[in-house]
Coordinates of C-alpha atoms and ligand atoms in Angstrom, one line a residue:
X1 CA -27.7 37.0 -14.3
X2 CA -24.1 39.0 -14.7
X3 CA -21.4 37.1 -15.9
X4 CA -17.2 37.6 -16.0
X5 CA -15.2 35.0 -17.6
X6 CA -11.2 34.8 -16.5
X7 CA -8.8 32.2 -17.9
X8 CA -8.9 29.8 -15.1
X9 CA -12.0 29.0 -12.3
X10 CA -10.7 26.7 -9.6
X11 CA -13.5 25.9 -7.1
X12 CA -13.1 25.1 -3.7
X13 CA -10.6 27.0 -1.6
X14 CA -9.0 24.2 0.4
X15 CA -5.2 23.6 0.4
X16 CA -5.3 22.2 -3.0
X17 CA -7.6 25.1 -4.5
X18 CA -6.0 28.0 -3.0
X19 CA -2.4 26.4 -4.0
X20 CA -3.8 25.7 -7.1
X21 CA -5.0 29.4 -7.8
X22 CA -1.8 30.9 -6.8
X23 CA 0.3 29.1 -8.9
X24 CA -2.1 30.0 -12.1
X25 CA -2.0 33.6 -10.9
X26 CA 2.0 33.1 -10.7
X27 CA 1.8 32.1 -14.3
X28 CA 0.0 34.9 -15.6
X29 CA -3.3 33.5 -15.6
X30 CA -6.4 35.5 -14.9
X31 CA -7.9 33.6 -12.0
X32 CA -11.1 33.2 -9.7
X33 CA -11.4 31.0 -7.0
X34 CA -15.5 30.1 -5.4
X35 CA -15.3 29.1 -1.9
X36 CA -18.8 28.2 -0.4
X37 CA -17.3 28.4 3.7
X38 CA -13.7 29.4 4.8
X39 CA -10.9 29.8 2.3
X40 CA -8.0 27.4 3.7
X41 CA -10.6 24.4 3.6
X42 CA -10.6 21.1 6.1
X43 CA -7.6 21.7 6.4
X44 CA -7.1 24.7 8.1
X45 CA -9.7 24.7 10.2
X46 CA -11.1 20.8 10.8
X47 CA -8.3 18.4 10.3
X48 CA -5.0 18.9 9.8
X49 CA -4.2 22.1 12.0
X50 CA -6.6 21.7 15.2
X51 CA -5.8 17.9 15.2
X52 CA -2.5 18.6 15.6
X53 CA -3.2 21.8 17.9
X54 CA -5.0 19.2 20.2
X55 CA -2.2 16.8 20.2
X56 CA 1.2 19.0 20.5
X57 CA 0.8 19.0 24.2
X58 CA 0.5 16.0 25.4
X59 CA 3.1 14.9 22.8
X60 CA 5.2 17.2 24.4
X61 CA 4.1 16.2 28.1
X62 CA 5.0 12.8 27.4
X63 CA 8.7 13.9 25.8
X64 CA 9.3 15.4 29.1
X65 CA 8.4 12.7 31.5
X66 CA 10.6 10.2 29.1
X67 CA 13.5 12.6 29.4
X68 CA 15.3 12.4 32.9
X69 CA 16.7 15.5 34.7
X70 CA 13.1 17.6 33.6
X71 CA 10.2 17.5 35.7
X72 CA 7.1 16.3 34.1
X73 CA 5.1 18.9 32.5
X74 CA 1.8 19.6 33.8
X75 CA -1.0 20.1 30.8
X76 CA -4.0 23.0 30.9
X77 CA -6.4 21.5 28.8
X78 CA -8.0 25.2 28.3
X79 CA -5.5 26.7 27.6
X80 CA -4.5 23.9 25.0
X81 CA -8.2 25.0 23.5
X82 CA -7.5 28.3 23.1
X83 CA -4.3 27.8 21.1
X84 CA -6.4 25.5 19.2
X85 CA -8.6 28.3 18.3
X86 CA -5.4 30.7 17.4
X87 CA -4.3 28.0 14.9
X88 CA -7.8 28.0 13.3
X89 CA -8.1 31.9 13.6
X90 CA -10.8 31.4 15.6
X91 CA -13.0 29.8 11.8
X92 CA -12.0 33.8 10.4
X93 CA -10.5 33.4 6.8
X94 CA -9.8 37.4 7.1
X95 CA -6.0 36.6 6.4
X96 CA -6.2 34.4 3.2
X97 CA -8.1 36.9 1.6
X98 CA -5.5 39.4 1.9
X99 CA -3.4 36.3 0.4
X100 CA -5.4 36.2 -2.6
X101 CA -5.3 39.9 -3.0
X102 CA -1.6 40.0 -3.4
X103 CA -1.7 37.5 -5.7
X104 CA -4.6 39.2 -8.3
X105 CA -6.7 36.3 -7.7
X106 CA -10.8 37.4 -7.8
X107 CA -12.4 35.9 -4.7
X108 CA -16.4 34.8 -5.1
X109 CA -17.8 33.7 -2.2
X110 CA -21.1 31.2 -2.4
X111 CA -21.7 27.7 -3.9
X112 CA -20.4 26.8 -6.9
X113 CA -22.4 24.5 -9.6
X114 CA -21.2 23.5 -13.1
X115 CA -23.7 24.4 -15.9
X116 CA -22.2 23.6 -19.1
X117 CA -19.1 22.9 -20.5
X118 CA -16.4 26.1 -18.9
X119 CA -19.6 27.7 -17.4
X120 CA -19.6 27.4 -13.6
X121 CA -23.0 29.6 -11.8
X122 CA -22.5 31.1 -8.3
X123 CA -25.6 32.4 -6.9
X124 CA -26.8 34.8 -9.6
X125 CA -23.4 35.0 -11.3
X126 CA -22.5 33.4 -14.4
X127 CA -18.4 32.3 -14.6
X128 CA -17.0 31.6 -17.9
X129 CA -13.2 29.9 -18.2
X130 CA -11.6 30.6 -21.0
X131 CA -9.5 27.5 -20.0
X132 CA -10.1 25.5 -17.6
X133 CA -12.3 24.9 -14.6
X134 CA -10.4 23.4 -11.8
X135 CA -12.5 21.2 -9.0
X136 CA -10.9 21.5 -5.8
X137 CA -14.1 20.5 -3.4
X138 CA -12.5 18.0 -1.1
X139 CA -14.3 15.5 0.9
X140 CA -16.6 15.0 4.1
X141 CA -17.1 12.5 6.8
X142 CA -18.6 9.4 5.7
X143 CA -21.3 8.5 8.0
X144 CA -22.0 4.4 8.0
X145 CA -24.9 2.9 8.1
X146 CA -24.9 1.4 11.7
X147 CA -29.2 1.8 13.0
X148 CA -29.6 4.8 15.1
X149 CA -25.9 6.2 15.1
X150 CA -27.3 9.6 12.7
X151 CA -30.0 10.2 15.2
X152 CA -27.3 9.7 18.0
X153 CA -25.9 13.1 17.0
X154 CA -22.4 11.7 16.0
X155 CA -19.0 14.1 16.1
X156 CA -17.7 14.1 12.4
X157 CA -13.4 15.9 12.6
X158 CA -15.8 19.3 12.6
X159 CA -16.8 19.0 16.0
X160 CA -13.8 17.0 17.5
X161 CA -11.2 19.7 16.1
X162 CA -13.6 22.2 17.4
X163 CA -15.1 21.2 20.8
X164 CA -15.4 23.8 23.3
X165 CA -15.0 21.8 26.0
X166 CA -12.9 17.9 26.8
X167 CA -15.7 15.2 26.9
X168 CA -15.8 13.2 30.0
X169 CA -16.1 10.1 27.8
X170 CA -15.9 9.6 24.4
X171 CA -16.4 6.7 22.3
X172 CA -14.3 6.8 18.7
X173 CA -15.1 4.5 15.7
X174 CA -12.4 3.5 13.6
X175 CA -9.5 2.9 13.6
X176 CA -7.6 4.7 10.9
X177 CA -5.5 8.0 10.7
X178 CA -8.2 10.3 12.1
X179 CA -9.3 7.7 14.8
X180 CA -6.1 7.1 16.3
X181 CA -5.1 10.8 16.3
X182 CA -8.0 12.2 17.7
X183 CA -8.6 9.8 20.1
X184 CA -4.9 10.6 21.2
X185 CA -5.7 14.1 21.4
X186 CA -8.7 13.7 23.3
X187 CA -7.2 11.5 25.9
X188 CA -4.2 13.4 26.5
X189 CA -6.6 16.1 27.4
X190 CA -8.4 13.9 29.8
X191 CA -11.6 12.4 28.2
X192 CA -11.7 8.5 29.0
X193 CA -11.7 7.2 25.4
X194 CA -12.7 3.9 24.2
X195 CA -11.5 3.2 20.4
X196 CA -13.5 0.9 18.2
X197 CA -12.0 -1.1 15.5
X198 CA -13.5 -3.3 13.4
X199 CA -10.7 -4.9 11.5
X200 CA -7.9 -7.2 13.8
X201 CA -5.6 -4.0 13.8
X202 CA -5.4 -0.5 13.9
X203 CA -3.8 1.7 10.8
X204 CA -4.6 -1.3 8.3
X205 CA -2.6 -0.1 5.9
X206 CA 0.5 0.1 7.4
X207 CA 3.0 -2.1 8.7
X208 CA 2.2 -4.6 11.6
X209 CA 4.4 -2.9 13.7
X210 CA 3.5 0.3 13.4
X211 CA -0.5 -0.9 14.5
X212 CA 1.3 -2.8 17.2
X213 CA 3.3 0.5 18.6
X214 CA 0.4 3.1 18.0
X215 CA -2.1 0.6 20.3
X216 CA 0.1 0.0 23.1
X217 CA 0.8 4.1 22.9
X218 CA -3.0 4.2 23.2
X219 CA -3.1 1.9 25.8
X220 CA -0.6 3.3 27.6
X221 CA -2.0 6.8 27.7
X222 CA -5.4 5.4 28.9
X223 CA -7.4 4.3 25.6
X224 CA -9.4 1.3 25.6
X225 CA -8.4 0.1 22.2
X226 CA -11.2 -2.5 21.0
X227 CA -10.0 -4.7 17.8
X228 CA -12.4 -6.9 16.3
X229 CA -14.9 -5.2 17.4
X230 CA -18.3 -4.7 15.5
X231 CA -20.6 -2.2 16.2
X232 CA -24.2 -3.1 15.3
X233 CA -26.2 -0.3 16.9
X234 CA -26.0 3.0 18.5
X235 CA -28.7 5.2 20.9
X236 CA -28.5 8.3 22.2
X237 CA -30.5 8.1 25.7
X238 CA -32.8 10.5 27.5
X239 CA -29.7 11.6 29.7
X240 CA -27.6 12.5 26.4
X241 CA -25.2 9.3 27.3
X242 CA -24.6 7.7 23.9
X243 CA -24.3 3.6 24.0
X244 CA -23.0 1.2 21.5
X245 CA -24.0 -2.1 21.0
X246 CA -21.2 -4.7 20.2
X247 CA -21.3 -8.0 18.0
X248 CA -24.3 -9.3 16.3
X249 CA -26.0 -10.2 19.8
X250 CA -25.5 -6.7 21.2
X251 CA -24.4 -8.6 24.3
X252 CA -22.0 -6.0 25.4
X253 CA -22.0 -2.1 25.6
X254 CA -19.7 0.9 25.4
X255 CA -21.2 4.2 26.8
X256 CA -19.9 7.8 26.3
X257 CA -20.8 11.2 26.7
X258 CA -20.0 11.6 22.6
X259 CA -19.2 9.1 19.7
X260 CA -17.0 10.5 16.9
X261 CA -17.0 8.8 13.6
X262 CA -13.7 8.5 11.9
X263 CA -14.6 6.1 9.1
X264 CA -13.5 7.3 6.2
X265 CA -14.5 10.4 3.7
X266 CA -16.8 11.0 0.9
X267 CA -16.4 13.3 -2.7
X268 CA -18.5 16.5 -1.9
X269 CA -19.6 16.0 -5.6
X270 CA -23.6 15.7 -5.0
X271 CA -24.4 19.7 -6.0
X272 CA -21.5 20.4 -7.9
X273 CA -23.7 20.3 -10.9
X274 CA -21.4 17.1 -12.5
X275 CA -24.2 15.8 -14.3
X276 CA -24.5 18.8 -16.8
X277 CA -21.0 17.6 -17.5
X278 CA -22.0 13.8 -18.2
X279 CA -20.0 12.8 -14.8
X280 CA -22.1 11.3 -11.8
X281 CA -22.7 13.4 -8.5
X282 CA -21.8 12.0 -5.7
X283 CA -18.7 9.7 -7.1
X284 CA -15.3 10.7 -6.8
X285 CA -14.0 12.3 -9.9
X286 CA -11.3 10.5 -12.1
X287 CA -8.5 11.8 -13.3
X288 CA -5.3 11.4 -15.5
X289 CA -1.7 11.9 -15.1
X290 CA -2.3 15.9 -15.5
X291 CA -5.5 15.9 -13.1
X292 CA -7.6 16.1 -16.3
X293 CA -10.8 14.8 -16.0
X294 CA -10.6 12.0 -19.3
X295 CA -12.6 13.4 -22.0
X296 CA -13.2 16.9 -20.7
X297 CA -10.2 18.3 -21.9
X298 CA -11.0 21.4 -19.9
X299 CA -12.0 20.0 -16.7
X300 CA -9.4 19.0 -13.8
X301 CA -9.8 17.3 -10.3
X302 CA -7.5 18.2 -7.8
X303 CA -6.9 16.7 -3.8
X304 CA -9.6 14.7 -1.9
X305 CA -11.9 14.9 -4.7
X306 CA -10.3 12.9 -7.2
X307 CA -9.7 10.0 -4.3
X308 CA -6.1 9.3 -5.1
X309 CA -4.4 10.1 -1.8
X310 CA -6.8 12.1 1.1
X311 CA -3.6 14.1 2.1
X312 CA -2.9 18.2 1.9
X313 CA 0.4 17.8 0.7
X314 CA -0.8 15.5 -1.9
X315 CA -3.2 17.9 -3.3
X316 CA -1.1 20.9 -3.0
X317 CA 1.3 18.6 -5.5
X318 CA -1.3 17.7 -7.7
X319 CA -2.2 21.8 -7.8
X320 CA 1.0 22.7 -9.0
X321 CA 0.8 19.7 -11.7
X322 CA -2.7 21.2 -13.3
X323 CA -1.8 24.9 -13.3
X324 CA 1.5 24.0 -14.6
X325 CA -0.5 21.5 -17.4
X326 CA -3.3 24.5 -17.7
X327 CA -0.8 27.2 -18.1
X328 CA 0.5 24.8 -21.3
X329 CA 3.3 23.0 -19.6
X330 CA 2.3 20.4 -21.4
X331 CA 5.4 18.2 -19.8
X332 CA 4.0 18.6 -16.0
X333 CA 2.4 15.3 -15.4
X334 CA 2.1 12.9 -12.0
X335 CA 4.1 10.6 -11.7
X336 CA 3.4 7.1 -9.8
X337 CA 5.6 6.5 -6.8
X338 CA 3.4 4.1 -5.0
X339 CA 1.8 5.6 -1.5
X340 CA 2.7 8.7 -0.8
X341 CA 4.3 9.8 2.7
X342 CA 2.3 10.3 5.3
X343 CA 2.1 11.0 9.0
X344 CA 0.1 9.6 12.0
X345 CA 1.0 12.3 14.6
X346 CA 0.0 9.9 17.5
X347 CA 2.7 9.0 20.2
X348 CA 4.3 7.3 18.8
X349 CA 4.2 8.7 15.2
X350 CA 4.1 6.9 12.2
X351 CA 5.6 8.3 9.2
X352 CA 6.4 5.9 5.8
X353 CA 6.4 6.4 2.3
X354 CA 6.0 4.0 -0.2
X355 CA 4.5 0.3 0.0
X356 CA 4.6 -1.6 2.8
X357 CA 6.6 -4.8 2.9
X358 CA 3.6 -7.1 2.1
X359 CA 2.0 -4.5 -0.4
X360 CA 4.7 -4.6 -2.2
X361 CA 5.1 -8.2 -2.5
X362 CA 1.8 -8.2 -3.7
X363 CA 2.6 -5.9 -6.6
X364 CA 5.2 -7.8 -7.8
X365 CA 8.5 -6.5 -6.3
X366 CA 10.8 -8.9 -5.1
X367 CA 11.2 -6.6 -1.8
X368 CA 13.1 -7.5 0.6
X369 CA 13.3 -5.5 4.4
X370 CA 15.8 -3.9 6.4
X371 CA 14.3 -3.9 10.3
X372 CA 16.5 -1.7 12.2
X373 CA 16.1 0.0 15.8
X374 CA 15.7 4.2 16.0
X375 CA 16.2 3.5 19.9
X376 CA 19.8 1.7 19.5
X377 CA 21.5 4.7 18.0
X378 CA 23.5 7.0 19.8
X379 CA 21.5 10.0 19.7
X380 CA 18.1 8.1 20.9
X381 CA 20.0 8.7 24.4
X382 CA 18.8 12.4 24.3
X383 CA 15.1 11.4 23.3
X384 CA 14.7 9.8 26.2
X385 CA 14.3 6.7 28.3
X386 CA 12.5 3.7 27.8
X387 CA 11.6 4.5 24.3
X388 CA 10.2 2.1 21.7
X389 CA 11.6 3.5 18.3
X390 CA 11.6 1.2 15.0
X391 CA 12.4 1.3 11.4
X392 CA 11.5 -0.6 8.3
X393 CA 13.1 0.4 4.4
X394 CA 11.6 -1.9 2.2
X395 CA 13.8 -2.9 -0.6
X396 CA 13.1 -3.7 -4.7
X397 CA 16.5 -6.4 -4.9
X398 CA 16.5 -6.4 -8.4
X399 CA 16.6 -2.7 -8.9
X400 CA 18.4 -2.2 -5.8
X401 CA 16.6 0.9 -4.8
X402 CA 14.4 1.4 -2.1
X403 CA 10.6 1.6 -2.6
X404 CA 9.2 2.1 0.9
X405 CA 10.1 3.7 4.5
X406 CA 8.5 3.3 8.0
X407 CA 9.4 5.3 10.9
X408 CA 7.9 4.5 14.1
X409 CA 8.7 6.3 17.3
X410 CA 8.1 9.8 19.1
X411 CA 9.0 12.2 17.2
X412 CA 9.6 10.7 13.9
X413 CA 7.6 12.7 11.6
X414 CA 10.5 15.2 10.4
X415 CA 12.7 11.4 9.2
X416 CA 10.2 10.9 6.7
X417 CA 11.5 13.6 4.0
X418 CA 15.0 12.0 3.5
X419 CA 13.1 8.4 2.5
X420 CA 10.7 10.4 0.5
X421 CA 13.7 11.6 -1.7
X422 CA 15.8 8.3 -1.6
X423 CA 12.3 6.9 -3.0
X424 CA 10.8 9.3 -4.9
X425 CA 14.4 10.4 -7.1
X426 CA 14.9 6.7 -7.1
X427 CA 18.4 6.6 -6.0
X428 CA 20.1 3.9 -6.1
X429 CA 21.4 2.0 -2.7
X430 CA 25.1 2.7 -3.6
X431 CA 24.4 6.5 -3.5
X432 CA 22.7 6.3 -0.3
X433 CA 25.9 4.5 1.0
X434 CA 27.9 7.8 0.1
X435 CA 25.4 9.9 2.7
X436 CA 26.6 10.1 5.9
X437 CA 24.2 10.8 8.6
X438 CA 25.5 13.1 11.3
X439 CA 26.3 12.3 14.5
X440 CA 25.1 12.0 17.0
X441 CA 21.3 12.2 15.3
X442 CA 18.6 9.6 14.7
X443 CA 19.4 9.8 11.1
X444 CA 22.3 7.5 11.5
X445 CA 19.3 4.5 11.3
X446 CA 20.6 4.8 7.7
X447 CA 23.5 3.1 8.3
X448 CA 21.2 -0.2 8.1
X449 CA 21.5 -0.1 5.0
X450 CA 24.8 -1.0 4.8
X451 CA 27.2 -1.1 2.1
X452 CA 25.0 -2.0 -0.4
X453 CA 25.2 -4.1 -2.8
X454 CA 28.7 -5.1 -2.2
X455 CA 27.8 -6.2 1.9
X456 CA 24.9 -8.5 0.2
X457 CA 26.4 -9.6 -3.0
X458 CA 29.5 -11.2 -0.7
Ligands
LIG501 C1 -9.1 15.1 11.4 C2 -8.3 15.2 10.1 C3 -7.0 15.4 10.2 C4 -6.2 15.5 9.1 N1 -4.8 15.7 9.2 C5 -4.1 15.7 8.1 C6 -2.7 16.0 8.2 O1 -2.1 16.1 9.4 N2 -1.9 16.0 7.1 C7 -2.5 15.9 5.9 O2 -1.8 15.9 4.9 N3 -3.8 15.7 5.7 C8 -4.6 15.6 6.8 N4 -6.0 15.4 6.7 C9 -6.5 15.4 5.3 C10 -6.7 16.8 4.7 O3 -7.5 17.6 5.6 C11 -7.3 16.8 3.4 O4 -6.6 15.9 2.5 C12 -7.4 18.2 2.7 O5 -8.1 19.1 3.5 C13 -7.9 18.1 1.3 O6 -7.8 19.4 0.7 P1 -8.8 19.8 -0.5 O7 -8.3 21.1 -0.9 O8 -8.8 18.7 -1.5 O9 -10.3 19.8 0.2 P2 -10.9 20.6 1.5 O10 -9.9 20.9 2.5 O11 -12.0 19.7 1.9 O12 -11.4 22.0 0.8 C14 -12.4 22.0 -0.1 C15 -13.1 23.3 -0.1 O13 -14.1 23.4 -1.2 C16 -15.2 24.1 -0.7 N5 -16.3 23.7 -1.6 C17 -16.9 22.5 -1.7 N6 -17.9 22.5 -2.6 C18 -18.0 23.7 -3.0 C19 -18.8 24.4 -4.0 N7 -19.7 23.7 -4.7 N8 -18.6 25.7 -4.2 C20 -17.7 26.4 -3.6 N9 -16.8 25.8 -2.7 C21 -17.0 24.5 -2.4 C22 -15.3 23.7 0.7 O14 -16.1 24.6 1.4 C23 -13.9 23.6 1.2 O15 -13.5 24.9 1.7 C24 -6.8 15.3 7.8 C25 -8.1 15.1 7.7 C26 -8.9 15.0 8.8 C27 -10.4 14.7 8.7

């Protein structure tokens, strides 16, 4: 066994790894980074980029046909593939090793497993940190325990980012973020899709509306949007259709040419080696304010694994807290601004920040909502016809600052980074008064706001 030893070790070479590693190396820290598969993660190759790679056109397709005076646009599902497969360089991570390079960061490829306190094995190579071992080894599909849906060959994100070909019909469970999207995707490329939800509503964390606006976009597009609906078995047949049973009587049935599961994500923690450590594979890893994993002083947790928000940018944010923190910054620390902002990129597109209305009357807040209409100002005229745009800012009255943001409506996403500034720099309502959205843009929904507090103290 050979072994090196460098300052920091961050394992896993997703978005929150590799942004992790570069920041240490921009600090002056003698870095490695262990990546097991492709360097750029989920991410880059199964989630966020192909999803949206799949979805871009029909988005677009659907902007044209809601804007009068252009024809509507006519979509080549191949040809959407094959940019798809540009955007994931065709699975090669050639290009973020050359980012790695530049940076002085030492690149060992294989499976990383902790071994002892700052010792980290990788294959027949023994790693030593002189301070700190970063865990960066995001998270996989969960796969629930419904009888016969493993044996039914299931599509997890991997193979519905990466399918070579549209599926005549495909059949998606759950409802949540990657659900809706990639039974958007899907659809727009001309599968028949049939969504499966068990809870009343789609997006279950969000507000009503916005699972109200995303279901009648899937509807409208074609998507058989089932709510309420349990599955209690799944078989693959002799002629490769897949069917699911619904309700506890299996009276009715769904059938497909594929099922994708979209039910949530799991810690890759089962061969990391945690239990040389004292932690328990398979769990989720806690972690403190500074991603420190609580009585390993030289142990951090950064992105999916640590289960606090399942989001790249979120991880990217908590890598640039722990190399700060590990490159003695002993100031850098997370702070806790409530749900951070996210995007559904379905049509139309959800993007909020902060609690929702109800969540944050459940923590406490005397919150109170502004409901305003994206579609009623005067530059929804150029976004088209017949749109269905909404807005929710969800108010703290006693501290008159706003806590939470919901954007609903095509083409919403790039709104969401003002809230996440009124919210996260906690300004107060006054000061948002003073900026004045241009004109004509969306942005004016901010005038909703009002005059605040002197409109509502009158
Ligand atoms: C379909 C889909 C769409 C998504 N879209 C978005 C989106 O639009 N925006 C957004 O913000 N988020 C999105 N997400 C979530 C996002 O993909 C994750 O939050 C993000 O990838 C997490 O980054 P990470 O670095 O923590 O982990 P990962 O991206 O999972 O990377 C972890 C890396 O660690 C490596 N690894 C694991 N174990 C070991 C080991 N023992 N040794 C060495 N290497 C190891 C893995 O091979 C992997 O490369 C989406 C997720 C899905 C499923």
């Amino acid at each position: 066994v050979s072994s090196r030893s460098f300052d920091a070790i961050v394992i896993g070479a997703g978005p929150a790894g590799e942004a992790c590693a570069g920041q240490l190396a921009e600090l002056g820290l003698e870095t490695a980074i262990v990546e097991r598969e492709l360097i750029g993660g989920e991410c880059a190759y199964w989630a966020c980029m192909p999803s949206k790679a799949l979805l871009r056109p029909g988005e677009l397709a659907a902007e044209t046909a809601r804007v009068p005076a252009v024809s509507d646009a006519v979509l080549d599902p191949p040809a959407a593939l094959r940019r798809r497969d540009e955007v994931i360089h065709e699975l090669d991570d050639g290009g973020m090793v050359t980012w790695l390079e530049e940076r002085g960061i030492a690149l060992v490829r294989g499976a990383a497993r902790l071994v002892g306190e700052r010792r980290v094995r990788v294959g027949e190579e023994l790693l030593e940190a002189r301070r700190a071992v970063v865990l960066a080894v995001g998270s996989q599909a969960a796969i629930p325990d419904v009888p016969g849906l493993r044996d039914a060959r299931p599509w997890t994100n991997r193979e519905a980012t990466t399918a070579t070909a549209v599926p005549g019909r495909l059949l998606v469970l759950g409802g949540g973020v990657v659900g809706v999207e990639l039974a958007q995707a899907w659809s727009s490329l001309g599968a028949r899709v049939t969504l499966v939800e068990l809870a009343p509503r789609l997006l279950a964390n969000e507000e009503p509306f916005a699972s109200e606006l995303v279901a009648a976009g899937l509807r409208a597009c074609g998507v058989d949007v089932r709510l309420d609906a349990h599955v209690t078995a799944v078989r693959r047949e002799s002629d490769g259709t897949v069917t699911l049973a619904l309700g506890e009587d299996g009276a009715e049935e769904l059938a497909g040419d594929e099922v994708l599961v979209g039910v949530g994500r799991r810690p890759r923690t089962e061969e990391l080696g945690l239990e040389h450590v004292g932690l328990e594979a398979g769990a989720s890893i806690a972690v403190d304010a500074q991603l420190r994993v609580p009585d390993h002083d030289w142990l951090y947790a950064i992105g999916d694994v640590n289960g606090r928000a399942l989001l790249t940018h979120v991880g990217k944010l908590q890598a640039r807290i722990a190399a700060a923190h590990i490159a003695g910054r002993s100031d850098a620390a997370l702070r806790d601004d409530g749900p951070p902002p996210r995007v559904v990129f379905t049509d139309p597109q959800v993007a909020a920040v902060g609690p929702t209305l109800q969540a944050a009357r459940d923590a406490g807040v005397r919150a109170i909502a502004v409901d305003t209409r994206i579609d009623k100002t005067a530059a929804a005229s150029f976004h088209g016809k017949g749109e269905d745009a909404r807005a929710r800012f969800v108010i703290d009255a006693d501290r008159e600052r706003l806590v939470g943001a919901t954007f609903v409506g095509p083409d919403v996403a790039e709104l969401l980074h003002a809230a996440t500034i009124a919210v996260v720099g906690e300004l107060p309502l006054c000061r948002i008064a003073q900026a004045a959205p241009s004109f004509p843009t969306r942005s004016e929904l901010w005038l909703a706001l009002g005059d605040w507090p002197t409109a509502h103290d009158a």
